[in-house]
Short mmCIF file of C-alpha atoms in Angstrom, two decimals:
data_model
loop_
_atom_site.label_atom_id
_atom_site.label_comp_id
_atom_site.label_asym_id
_atom_site.label_seq_id
_atom_site.Cartn_x
_atom_site.Cartn_y
_atom_site.Cartn_z
CA MET A 1 -15.70 -15.36 -3.24
CA GLY A 2 -14.90 -19.66 -1.89
CA VAL A 3 -11.35 -17.61 -0.12
CA ASP A 4 -10.83 -17.89 3.25
CA LEU A 5 -9.62 -14.57 4.34
CA ARG A 6 -7.58 -15.94 7.30
CA GLY A 7 -6.07 -18.63 6.27
CA GLY A 8 -5.40 -20.85 3.46
CA GLU A 9 -2.76 -21.64 0.36
CA TRP A 10 -3.22 -18.14 -0.69
CA LEU A 11 -1.92 -16.44 2.63
CA ASP A 12 0.64 -19.04 3.54
CA ASP A 13 2.04 -18.08 0.20
CA ASN A 14 2.04 -15.07 0.35
CA LEU A 15 3.15 -14.02 3.72
CA ALA A 16 5.98 -16.89 2.75
CA ASN A 17 7.38 -14.16 -0.46
CA TRP A 18 7.40 -11.90 2.30
CA ASP A 19 8.85 -12.82 4.79
CA GLU A 20 11.71 -13.43 2.99
CA ARG A 21 11.09 -9.60 0.54
CA VAL A 22 12.25 -7.88 4.19
CA ALA A 23 16.17 -8.57 3.79
CA VAL A 24 16.30 -7.64 0.38
CA HIS A 25 14.38 -4.45 0.81
CA VAL A 26 16.57 -3.56 4.12
CA ALA A 27 19.48 -4.39 2.21
CA SER A 28 18.15 -2.68 -0.73
CA GLU A 29 18.63 1.40 -2.19
CA MET A 30 15.54 2.19 -3.63
CA TYR A 31 14.46 1.13 0.59
CA ASP A 32 17.55 4.06 1.61
CA ARG A 33 16.35 5.39 5.96
CA THR A 34 18.42 7.53 5.38
CA ARG A 35 16.63 10.91 5.27
CA LEU A 36 14.43 8.50 8.18
CA ARG A 37 17.36 8.39 10.78
CA GLU A 38 17.95 12.10 9.79
CA GLY A 39 14.89 13.00 11.27
CA GLY A 40 13.14 13.23 8.15
CA ASP A 41 10.37 11.31 5.66
CA VAL A 42 10.51 8.24 2.88
CA LEU A 43 7.47 9.24 1.77
CA ASP A 44 7.26 9.26 -2.00
CA PRO A 45 6.15 12.46 -3.47
CA ILE A 46 2.13 11.57 -4.29
CA VAL A 47 1.47 10.91 -0.25
CA ARG A 48 3.33 13.65 0.65
CA GLU A 49 1.57 16.24 -1.00
CA THR A 50 -1.02 14.80 -1.03
CA LEU A 51 -1.05 14.94 3.67
CA ALA A 52 0.35 18.16 2.83
CA ARG A 53 -2.37 19.94 1.37
CA LEU A 54 -4.75 17.69 3.87
CA TYR A 55 -3.01 18.52 6.83
CA PRO A 56 -0.82 22.58 5.94
CA ASP A 57 -0.36 22.25 9.93
CA GLY A 58 1.05 19.75 9.78
CA LEU A 59 1.00 15.53 11.06
CA GLU A 60 1.52 17.27 15.76
CA GLY A 61 -1.17 15.45 17.71
CA VAL A 62 -2.84 13.43 14.44
CA ARG A 63 -3.52 9.28 14.94
CA VAL A 64 -2.97 7.46 12.19
CA LEU A 65 -3.54 3.67 11.08
CA HIS A 66 -1.19 2.52 9.02
CA LEU A 67 -2.59 -0.85 7.14
CA GLN A 68 -0.31 -3.13 5.40
CA CYS A 69 2.07 -1.60 6.37
CA HIS A 70 5.97 -3.61 5.29
CA PHE A 71 8.93 -3.14 7.42
CA GLY A 72 7.89 0.75 8.58
CA SER A 73 9.43 2.75 6.18
CA ASP A 74 6.72 4.79 5.68
CA THR A 75 4.33 4.03 9.32
CA LEU A 76 7.79 6.25 10.58
CA SER A 77 8.04 9.40 8.08
CA LEU A 78 4.47 10.28 9.76
CA ALA A 79 6.10 9.96 13.21
CA ASN A 80 8.90 12.34 12.15
CA LEU A 81 6.56 14.18 11.11
CA GLY A 82 4.52 14.80 14.30
CA ALA A 83 1.72 11.93 14.29
CA THR A 84 1.68 9.66 16.49
CA VAL A 85 1.40 5.82 14.26
CA VAL A 86 -0.31 2.43 14.87
CA GLY A 87 1.84 -0.22 12.09
CA ILE A 88 0.27 -3.82 11.25
CA ASP A 89 1.56 -6.03 8.69
CA PHE A 90 1.28 -9.73 7.99
CA SER A 91 5.58 -10.42 8.22
CA PRO A 92 6.78 -11.75 11.36
CA GLN A 93 10.29 -10.60 10.20
CA ALA A 94 8.43 -7.30 8.54
CA VAL A 95 7.30 -6.33 11.86
CA ALA A 96 10.35 -7.16 13.87
CA GLU A 97 12.74 -4.96 11.58
CA ALA A 98 10.04 -2.04 11.75
CA ARG A 99 9.97 -2.94 15.99
CA ARG A 100 13.46 -1.97 15.90
CA MET A 101 14.02 0.15 13.59
CA ALA A 102 11.55 2.94 15.76
CA ASP A 103 13.68 1.66 18.77
CA GLU A 104 16.87 3.36 17.10
CA LEU A 105 15.11 6.57 16.10
CA GLY A 106 13.86 6.58 19.59
CA LEU A 107 10.15 6.36 17.95
CA SER A 108 8.61 4.07 20.12
CA HIS A 109 7.01 6.22 22.29
CA ARG A 110 4.85 7.24 19.48
CA ALA A 111 5.01 4.26 16.72
CA ARG A 112 3.54 0.98 17.86
CA PHE A 113 3.71 -1.80 15.40
CA ILE A 114 0.65 -5.37 14.83
CA GLU A 115 1.76 -8.28 13.37
CA ALA A 116 -1.75 -9.47 11.84
CA ASN A 117 -3.40 -10.20 8.91
CA VAL A 118 -5.27 -7.63 7.21
CA TYR A 119 -8.81 -8.99 8.42
CA ASP A 120 -7.92 -9.88 11.25
CA ALA A 121 -7.13 -6.25 12.06
CA ARG A 122 -10.30 -5.64 13.97
CA HIS A 123 -10.22 -8.09 16.64
CA MET A 124 -6.07 -7.47 16.89
CA LEU A 125 -6.50 -3.73 17.66
CA PRO A 126 -10.16 -3.20 19.12
CA GLU A 127 -10.74 0.52 18.20
CA PRO A 128 -13.60 1.43 16.54
CA GLU A 129 -13.76 5.07 15.71
CA SER A 130 -10.29 6.27 16.62
CA PHE A 131 -7.82 7.09 14.20
CA ASP A 132 -7.84 10.53 12.36
CA LEU A 133 -6.60 9.26 9.07
CA VAL A 134 -5.86 5.35 8.27
CA PHE A 135 -3.38 5.09 6.06
CA THR A 136 -2.56 2.56 2.97
CA SER A 137 -0.01 2.79 -0.28
CA TRP A 138 1.75 1.03 -2.76
CA GLY A 139 1.31 -3.19 -3.56
CA THR A 140 -1.35 -3.53 -1.07
CA ILE A 141 -4.73 -4.78 -1.51
CA GLY A 142 -3.20 -6.35 -4.94
CA TRP A 143 -2.20 -9.20 -2.18
CA LEU A 144 -6.12 -9.68 -1.16
CA PRO A 145 -9.27 -11.79 -2.25
CA ASP A 146 -11.49 -9.48 -0.66
CA VAL A 147 -11.40 -5.52 -1.03
CA ALA A 148 -15.56 -5.22 -0.18
CA GLU A 149 -13.94 -6.47 3.51
CA TRP A 150 -11.84 -4.50 3.63
CA ALA A 151 -12.86 -1.06 3.05
CA ARG A 152 -15.35 -1.74 5.53
CA ILE A 153 -12.36 -2.62 7.86
CA VAL A 154 -10.76 0.60 7.15
CA SER A 155 -14.20 2.57 7.83
CA TRP A 156 -14.57 0.72 10.52
CA PHE A 157 -11.62 2.08 12.84
CA VAL A 158 -11.65 5.91 11.11
CA LYS A 159 -13.33 8.35 13.46
CA PRO A 160 -16.22 11.06 12.59
CA GLY A 161 -14.71 13.87 10.84
CA GLY A 162 -11.17 11.18 9.54
CA ARG A 163 -9.60 10.75 6.71
CA PHE A 164 -8.96 7.37 4.62
CA VAL A 165 -5.46 8.39 2.35
CA PHE A 166 -5.07 5.29 -0.46
CA ALA A 167 -2.14 5.07 -2.76
CA ASP A 168 -1.25 2.42 -5.58
CA GLY A 169 -0.65 1.04 -9.40
CA HIS A 170 -4.05 1.48 -11.35
CA PRO A 171 -5.43 -1.28 -12.44
CA ALA A 172 -5.25 -0.34 -16.03
CA ALA A 173 -1.56 -0.53 -16.19
CA PHE A 174 -1.43 -4.43 -13.81
CA VAL A 175 -3.30 -5.60 -17.12
CA PHE A 176 0.80 -5.41 -18.71
CA ASP A 177 4.53 -6.96 -18.70
CA GLY A 178 7.16 -6.50 -19.72
CA ASP A 179 8.38 -5.11 -22.91
CA SER A 180 7.38 -7.08 -25.22
CA GLY A 181 4.46 -5.10 -27.40
CA PRO A 182 5.58 -2.49 -30.08
CA GLY A 183 8.28 0.04 -29.96
CA GLY A 184 9.43 -2.07 -26.34
CA LEU A 185 6.48 -1.06 -24.68
CA PRO A 186 4.42 -3.34 -21.76
CA ALA A 187 2.00 -5.60 -23.44
CA PHE A 188 -0.92 -6.85 -22.41
CA ALA A 189 -1.24 -9.90 -19.68
CA TYR A 190 -4.14 -10.13 -17.72
CA PRO A 191 -7.27 -8.93 -17.74
CA TYR A 192 -8.92 -6.59 -15.88
CA SER A 193 -11.30 -8.08 -14.07
CA ASN A 194 -10.88 -11.47 -12.92
CA GLU A 195 -12.58 -12.72 -9.75
CA SER A 196 -10.05 -15.57 -9.27
CA PRO A 197 -6.53 -15.10 -8.70
CA ASP A 198 -3.51 -15.02 -11.09
CA ILE A 199 -0.88 -17.36 -9.14
CA ILE A 200 2.63 -16.35 -10.35
CA ASP A 201 5.44 -17.89 -9.92
CA ASP A 202 8.15 -15.16 -9.77
CA PRO A 203 11.91 -15.16 -8.32
CA SER A 204 12.57 -11.60 -9.00
CA ASP A 205 12.21 -8.34 -6.65
CA TYR A 206 11.27 -4.65 -7.94
CA ALA A 207 13.58 -3.83 -5.28
CA ASP A 208 16.39 -5.22 -6.20
CA ALA A 209 17.20 -6.94 -10.19
CA GLU A 210 19.80 -9.38 -8.54
CA ALA A 211 17.55 -10.74 -5.97
CA ALA A 212 16.05 -14.12 -6.49
CA LEU A 213 13.51 -15.57 -4.38
CA ALA A 214 13.78 -19.56 -3.00
CA ASN A 215 9.53 -17.78 -2.02
CA ALA A 216 8.87 -17.43 -5.37
CA ARG A 217 4.69 -18.11 -5.77
CA THR A 218 2.05 -15.58 -5.35
CA TRP A 219 -1.50 -14.85 -5.21
CA GLU A 220 -2.59 -11.86 -6.60
CA TRP A 221 -5.86 -9.76 -7.54
CA THR A 222 -6.62 -6.33 -9.40
CA HIS A 223 -9.27 -4.75 -8.52
CA PRO A 224 -10.44 -2.84 -10.69
CA LEU A 225 -11.37 1.36 -10.25
CA GLY A 226 -15.08 0.50 -9.82
CA GLU A 227 -14.87 -2.76 -7.28
CA VAL A 228 -13.09 -0.19 -5.00
CA PHE A 229 -15.45 2.49 -5.29
CA GLY A 230 -18.39 0.65 -4.50
CA ALA A 231 -16.48 -0.89 -1.80
CA LEU A 232 -15.78 2.08 0.14
CA ARG A 233 -19.38 3.46 -1.18
CA GLY A 234 -20.95 0.71 0.34
CA ALA A 235 -18.94 0.67 4.05
CA GLY A 236 -20.08 4.08 4.47
CA LEU A 237 -17.13 6.59 2.58
CA ASP A 238 -17.65 8.77 0.95
CA ILE A 239 -14.78 9.67 -1.90
CA GLU A 240 -13.65 13.29 -1.48
CA THR A 241 -10.87 13.66 -4.24
CA PHE A 242 -9.56 11.30 -6.61
CA THR A 243 -6.50 11.59 -8.97
CA GLU A 244 -5.01 9.72 -11.27
CA HIS A 245 -0.59 10.04 -12.23
CA TYR A 246 1.41 8.68 -14.32
CA ARG A 247 3.96 7.94 -11.99
CA VAL A 248 4.57 5.27 -9.80
CA PRO A 249 8.07 4.84 -6.86
CA TRP A 250 9.35 1.74 -8.78
CA ARG A 251 9.91 0.47 -12.06
CA ILE A 252 6.32 -0.63 -13.19
CA PHE A 253 7.86 -1.50 -16.35
CA PRO A 254 11.32 -2.20 -18.43
CA ALA A 255 9.90 1.61 -20.62
CA THR A 256 9.55 3.24 -17.83
CA ILE A 257 12.05 5.67 -17.24
CA ASP A 258 13.58 7.21 -13.62
CA LEU A 259 12.04 10.79 -13.06
CA GLY A 260 13.84 11.75 -9.94
CA ASP A 261 12.29 11.51 -5.82
CA GLY A 262 11.99 7.48 -6.23
CA MET A 263 9.71 8.30 -9.38
CA TYR A 264 9.04 6.58 -12.36
CA GLY A 265 6.64 7.10 -15.24
CA TRP A 266 6.89 7.32 -19.64
CA PRO A 267 9.61 8.62 -20.76
CA ALA A 268 7.69 10.52 -23.80
CA GLU A 269 3.74 9.96 -24.46
CA GLN A 270 1.33 8.86 -21.62
CA TRP A 271 0.14 6.16 -22.74
CA LEU A 272 -1.78 5.64 -19.69
CA PRO A 273 -2.38 6.06 -16.42
CA LEU A 274 -0.08 3.84 -14.10
CA SER A 275 -1.30 4.86 -10.70
CA TYR A 276 -4.31 7.08 -8.52
CA GLU A 277 -4.76 8.07 -5.31
CA LEU A 278 -7.84 9.15 -3.26
CA VAL A 279 -9.44 10.64 0.09
CA ALA A 280 -12.67 9.36 1.53
CA VAL A 281 -14.28 10.22 4.33
CA PRO A 282 -17.28 9.19 7.07
CA ARG A 283 -20.34 9.29 5.86
CA THR A 284 -22.75 12.13 7.36
CA PRO A 285 -25.44 10.54 8.27
CA SER A 286 -28.25 12.03 6.94
CA GLY A 287 -29.87 15.38 8.51
CA ALA A 288 -26.96 15.92 10.35
#
């Protein structure tokens, strides 16, 4: 792809942007951690419902790897639910806050955080096939140039009989932006499939309408569903379930409305899916 996965301008710009976002997000209402401090979770309804279906007896004894964990609110939510967790994120600011919060909650014995580019995860955490659940959600692979390598990393960590749970914005929705289309709906802005990144200068932040980021330039990639599915299959993972949703845990477009519980969706007609989630499992060898 012509991109150095372990360094370069794309990584430097995205890292500076996400380092700056940490303080903004910690102070925002969107990332309120009251429920965490009360011993609960701040998982979004889509992920919460998926985990409840997969683990009806709870997460006690489940070992979880959370890739691209930001400052660890979902990671610590899983720990509050009984799991033993390892969170990985490339932002030193995010990892420092995650570790601080784990100490505050008394969860450091069950929640460990590692500062690493996701593409370096196997080197920073040399524990193949050691996790019951690998988990990543919301705003993750769009920052990554190579989804095939990402899928190989996921597969490397999942133990036989384990699961990969993934939720993210729908790539069909990511072709739109703003509210300049008919009736105030979002308008076409980006191609559905494009090997080159969209290099965007945008000082705004989805969690705080008043924020003005100094490190405004980001490099973002759209990964169509076929590419994601093909990458997971190529890495030895089979799709167990796949579900499209008409809601997301942030205000993706100005036209979307607050549905409650931190979720946003269309005000009337379900124009197109806004997110998707899938569960994948390691492929069983033939004859096993």
